[in-house]
Amino acid sequence: MVDAGQPPVPQLSAQQALPRELTQEEVGALLAGADDQGLALCALMLLGLTVDEVRALTADDLDSGSGQLAVRGASARKLVLPGWLVEQLAATTSADPQWPLFGTMQGESLAATEVATRVTYVALDAGLEEPTAVTPEALRHTFILHL
């Protein structure tokens, strides 16, 4: 029986498939086989960032002194990064505070498709099974499952 004073509960029309979950061994291989930028991209997604959050990061968001990264957006937060990741990001960061951490030579943020492509290339280089299923969403899903 539906209460006339309550809005109806939304129903899902079809169950969506969840992204692939990586094993610890796969995560290790992924990070071990990545180049510097691929390593940083994958590490940030394995820390829970979305593609849009990674694309929005600028040099000003990295506080290398405290080892923190300010993530802007709907779920704004500050993350304490591992020392090696702080060093790597700081070494490639522009003096311009608005320069994207992951961008083109012209100072534009990478397109979402480019981020996804780079993650897939890292998975290919690492020799993972089904590398095309290793997406930014799969990395974030792996982070969420291992909280």
mmCIF file of C-alpha atoms in Angstrom:
data_model
loop_
_atom_site.group_PDB
_atom_site.id
_atom_site.type_symbol
_atom_site.label_atom_id
_atom_site.label_comp_id
_atom_site.label_asym_id
_atom_site.label_seq_id
_atom_site.Cartn_x
_atom_site.Cartn_y
_atom_site.Cartn_z
ATOM 1 C CA MET A 1 0.000 0.000 0.000
ATOM 2 C CA VAL A 2 1.367 3.423 -0.992
ATOM 3 C CA ASP A 3 0.960 6.333 1.385
ATOM 4 C CA ALA A 4 -0.551 9.257 -0.528
ATOM 5 C CA GLY A 5 1.616 11.700 1.440
ATOM 6 C CA GLN A 6 4.913 10.040 0.511
ATOM 7 C CA PRO A 7 6.617 10.259 -2.865
ATOM 8 C CA PRO A 8 7.059 6.916 -4.611
ATOM 9 C CA VAL A 9 10.359 5.115 -4.101
ATOM 10 C CA PRO A 10 12.370 5.223 -7.335
ATOM 11 C CA GLN A 11 12.967 1.840 -8.898
ATOM 12 C CA LEU A 12 15.994 0.869 -10.940
ATOM 13 C CA SER A 13 15.012 -0.377 -14.363
ATOM 14 C CA ALA A 14 18.063 -2.587 -14.824
ATOM 15 C CA GLN A 15 21.065 -3.474 -12.726
ATOM 16 C CA GLN A 16 24.195 -1.785 -13.946
ATOM 17 C CA ALA A 17 27.381 -3.792 -14.192
ATOM 18 C CA LEU A 18 30.031 -2.761 -11.701
ATOM 19 C CA PRO A 19 33.525 -1.907 -12.922
ATOM 20 C CA ARG A 20 36.219 -4.523 -12.698
ATOM 21 C CA GLU A 21 37.932 -4.958 -9.335
ATOM 22 C CA LEU A 22 41.704 -5.357 -9.369
ATOM 23 C CA THR A 23 43.460 -7.786 -7.064
ATOM 24 C CA GLN A 24 46.362 -6.658 -4.878
ATOM 25 C CA GLU A 25 48.736 -8.408 -7.263
ATOM 26 C CA GLU A 26 47.252 -6.561 -10.233
ATOM 27 C CA VAL A 27 47.486 -3.213 -8.436
ATOM 28 C CA GLY A 28 51.137 -3.952 -7.626
ATOM 29 C CA ALA A 29 51.896 -4.867 -11.233
ATOM 30 C CA LEU A 30 50.025 -1.811 -12.511
ATOM 31 C CA LEU A 31 51.988 0.580 -10.307
ATOM 32 C CA ALA A 32 55.321 -1.192 -10.861
ATOM 33 C CA GLY A 33 55.004 -1.079 -14.650
ATOM 34 C CA ALA A 34 53.824 2.513 -15.027
ATOM 35 C CA ASP A 35 55.811 5.495 -16.244
ATOM 36 C CA ASP A 36 55.862 8.587 -14.004
ATOM 37 C CA GLN A 37 52.649 10.209 -15.227
ATOM 38 C CA GLY A 38 50.791 6.906 -15.502
ATOM 39 C CA LEU A 39 51.894 6.016 -11.986
ATOM 40 C CA ALA A 40 50.613 9.323 -10.600
ATOM 41 C CA LEU A 41 47.291 9.049 -12.478
ATOM 42 C CA CYS A 42 46.676 5.494 -11.322
ATOM 43 C CA ALA A 43 47.768 6.227 -7.753
ATOM 44 C CA LEU A 44 45.367 9.152 -7.454
ATOM 45 C CA MET A 45 42.463 7.062 -8.747
ATOM 46 C CA LEU A 46 43.423 4.289 -6.348
ATOM 47 C CA LEU A 47 43.122 6.972 -3.639
ATOM 48 C CA GLY A 48 39.505 7.543 -4.666
ATOM 49 C CA LEU A 49 39.640 10.453 -7.108
ATOM 50 C CA THR A 50 37.307 10.539 -10.086
ATOM 51 C CA VAL A 51 38.443 11.422 -13.608
ATOM 52 C CA ASP A 52 36.869 14.864 -13.267
ATOM 53 C CA GLU A 53 38.652 15.468 -9.960
ATOM 54 C CA VAL A 54 42.010 14.463 -11.463
ATOM 55 C CA ARG A 55 41.396 16.668 -14.496
ATOM 56 C CA ALA A 56 40.585 19.654 -12.239
ATOM 57 C CA LEU A 57 43.812 19.423 -10.202
ATOM 58 C CA THR A 58 46.169 22.364 -10.562
ATOM 59 C CA ALA A 59 49.631 23.143 -9.226
ATOM 60 C CA ASP A 60 47.961 25.235 -6.507
ATOM 61 C CA ASP A 61 46.171 22.144 -5.157
ATOM 62 C CA LEU A 62 49.421 20.431 -4.171
ATOM 63 C CA ASP A 63 50.960 21.470 -0.853
ATOM 64 C CA SER A 64 54.285 19.693 -1.013
ATOM 65 C CA GLY A 65 55.283 21.005 2.423
ATOM 66 C CA SER A 66 52.410 19.232 4.205
ATOM 67 C CA GLY A 67 52.088 16.447 1.653
ATOM 68 C CA GLN A 68 48.439 17.290 1.074
ATOM 69 C CA LEU A 69 46.370 17.515 -2.059
ATOM 70 C CA ALA A 70 43.250 19.676 -2.136
ATOM 71 C CA VAL A 71 40.539 17.986 -4.196
ATOM 72 C CA ARG A 72 37.883 20.396 -5.420
ATOM 73 C CA GLY A 73 34.341 19.693 -6.515
ATOM 74 C CA ALA A 74 31.155 18.289 -5.029
ATOM 75 C CA SER A 75 33.136 16.067 -2.621
ATOM 76 C CA ALA A 76 35.874 18.574 -1.778
ATOM 77 C CA ARG A 77 38.476 17.172 0.587
ATOM 78 C CA LYS A 78 42.161 17.170 1.461
ATOM 79 C CA LEU A 79 44.182 14.010 1.041
ATOM 80 C CA VAL A 80 47.488 13.216 2.668
ATOM 81 C CA LEU A 81 49.593 11.680 -0.084
ATOM 82 C CA PRO A 82 52.438 9.174 0.210
ATOM 83 C CA GLY A 83 55.813 10.922 0.162
ATOM 84 C CA TRP A 84 56.893 9.394 -3.159
ATOM 85 C CA LEU A 85 53.730 10.712 -4.840
ATOM 86 C CA VAL A 86 54.206 14.210 -3.400
ATOM 87 C CA GLU A 87 57.803 14.231 -4.683
ATOM 88 C CA GLN A 88 56.765 13.014 -8.114
ATOM 89 C CA LEU A 89 53.933 15.527 -8.485
ATOM 90 C CA ALA A 90 56.102 18.376 -7.149
ATOM 91 C CA ALA A 91 58.873 17.552 -9.630
ATOM 92 C CA THR A 92 56.501 17.932 -12.576
ATOM 93 C CA THR A 93 54.432 20.852 -11.276
ATOM 94 C CA SER A 94 54.523 24.204 -13.029
ATOM 95 C CA ALA A 95 55.344 27.478 -11.275
ATOM 96 C CA ASP A 96 51.966 28.746 -12.523
ATOM 97 C CA PRO A 97 49.479 27.857 -9.758
ATOM 98 C CA GLN A 98 46.639 27.420 -12.262
ATOM 99 C CA TRP A 99 48.563 25.021 -14.508
ATOM 100 C CA PRO A 100 46.914 21.571 -14.524
ATOM 101 C CA LEU A 101 48.801 18.762 -12.787
ATOM 102 C CA PHE A 102 47.838 16.565 -15.741
ATOM 103 C CA GLY A 103 47.665 18.634 -18.856
ATOM 104 C CA THR A 104 48.795 19.328 -22.361
ATOM 105 C CA MET A 105 51.804 21.374 -23.417
ATOM 106 C CA GLN A 106 49.371 24.259 -23.990
ATOM 107 C CA GLY A 107 48.265 24.203 -20.339
ATOM 108 C CA GLU A 108 44.884 22.583 -20.876
ATOM 109 C CA SER A 109 43.627 19.728 -18.708
ATOM 110 C CA LEU A 110 43.731 16.294 -20.280
ATOM 111 C CA ALA A 111 40.441 15.210 -21.809
ATOM 112 C CA ALA A 112 38.591 12.481 -19.907
ATOM 113 C CA THR A 113 39.155 10.107 -22.822
ATOM 114 C CA GLU A 114 42.907 10.780 -22.660
ATOM 115 C CA VAL A 115 42.982 9.948 -18.945
ATOM 116 C CA ALA A 116 41.143 6.672 -19.639
ATOM 117 C CA THR A 117 43.478 5.867 -22.536
ATOM 118 C CA ARG A 118 46.568 6.411 -20.384
ATOM 119 C CA VAL A 119 45.189 4.105 -17.685
ATOM 120 C CA THR A 120 44.564 1.422 -20.314
ATOM 121 C CA TYR A 121 48.115 1.819 -21.659
ATOM 122 C CA VAL A 122 49.499 1.362 -18.138
ATOM 123 C CA ALA A 123 47.417 -1.831 -17.786
ATOM 124 C CA LEU A 124 48.722 -3.078 -21.155
ATOM 125 C CA ASP A 125 52.323 -2.329 -20.175
ATOM 126 C CA ALA A 126 51.794 -4.156 -16.854
ATOM 127 C CA GLY A 127 50.595 -7.255 -18.732
ATOM 128 C CA LEU A 128 47.248 -7.388 -16.922
ATOM 129 C CA GLU A 129 44.492 -9.651 -18.206
ATOM 130 C CA GLU A 130 41.641 -7.729 -19.862
ATOM 131 C CA PRO A 131 43.573 -4.433 -19.891
ATOM 132 C CA THR A 132 40.732 -2.594 -21.605
ATOM 133 C CA ALA A 133 38.582 -3.315 -18.538
ATOM 134 C CA VAL A 134 41.113 -1.467 -16.365
ATOM 135 C CA THR A 135 39.481 1.939 -16.451
ATOM 136 C CA PRO A 136 39.619 4.947 -14.135
ATOM 137 C CA GLU A 137 36.276 3.767 -12.764
ATOM 138 C CA ALA A 138 37.729 0.303 -12.094
ATOM 139 C CA LEU A 139 40.614 1.846 -10.138
ATOM 140 C CA ARG A 140 38.252 3.959 -8.051
ATOM 141 C CA HIS A 141 35.967 0.934 -7.547
ATOM 142 C CA THR A 142 38.984 -1.038 -6.312
ATOM 143 C CA PHE A 143 39.745 1.765 -3.830
ATOM 144 C CA ILE A 144 36.162 1.781 -2.538
ATOM 145 C CA LEU A 145 36.101 -1.989 -2.060
ATOM 146 C CA HIS A 146 39.358 -1.979 -0.095
ATOM 147 C CA LEU A 147 38.508 0.870 2.302
#
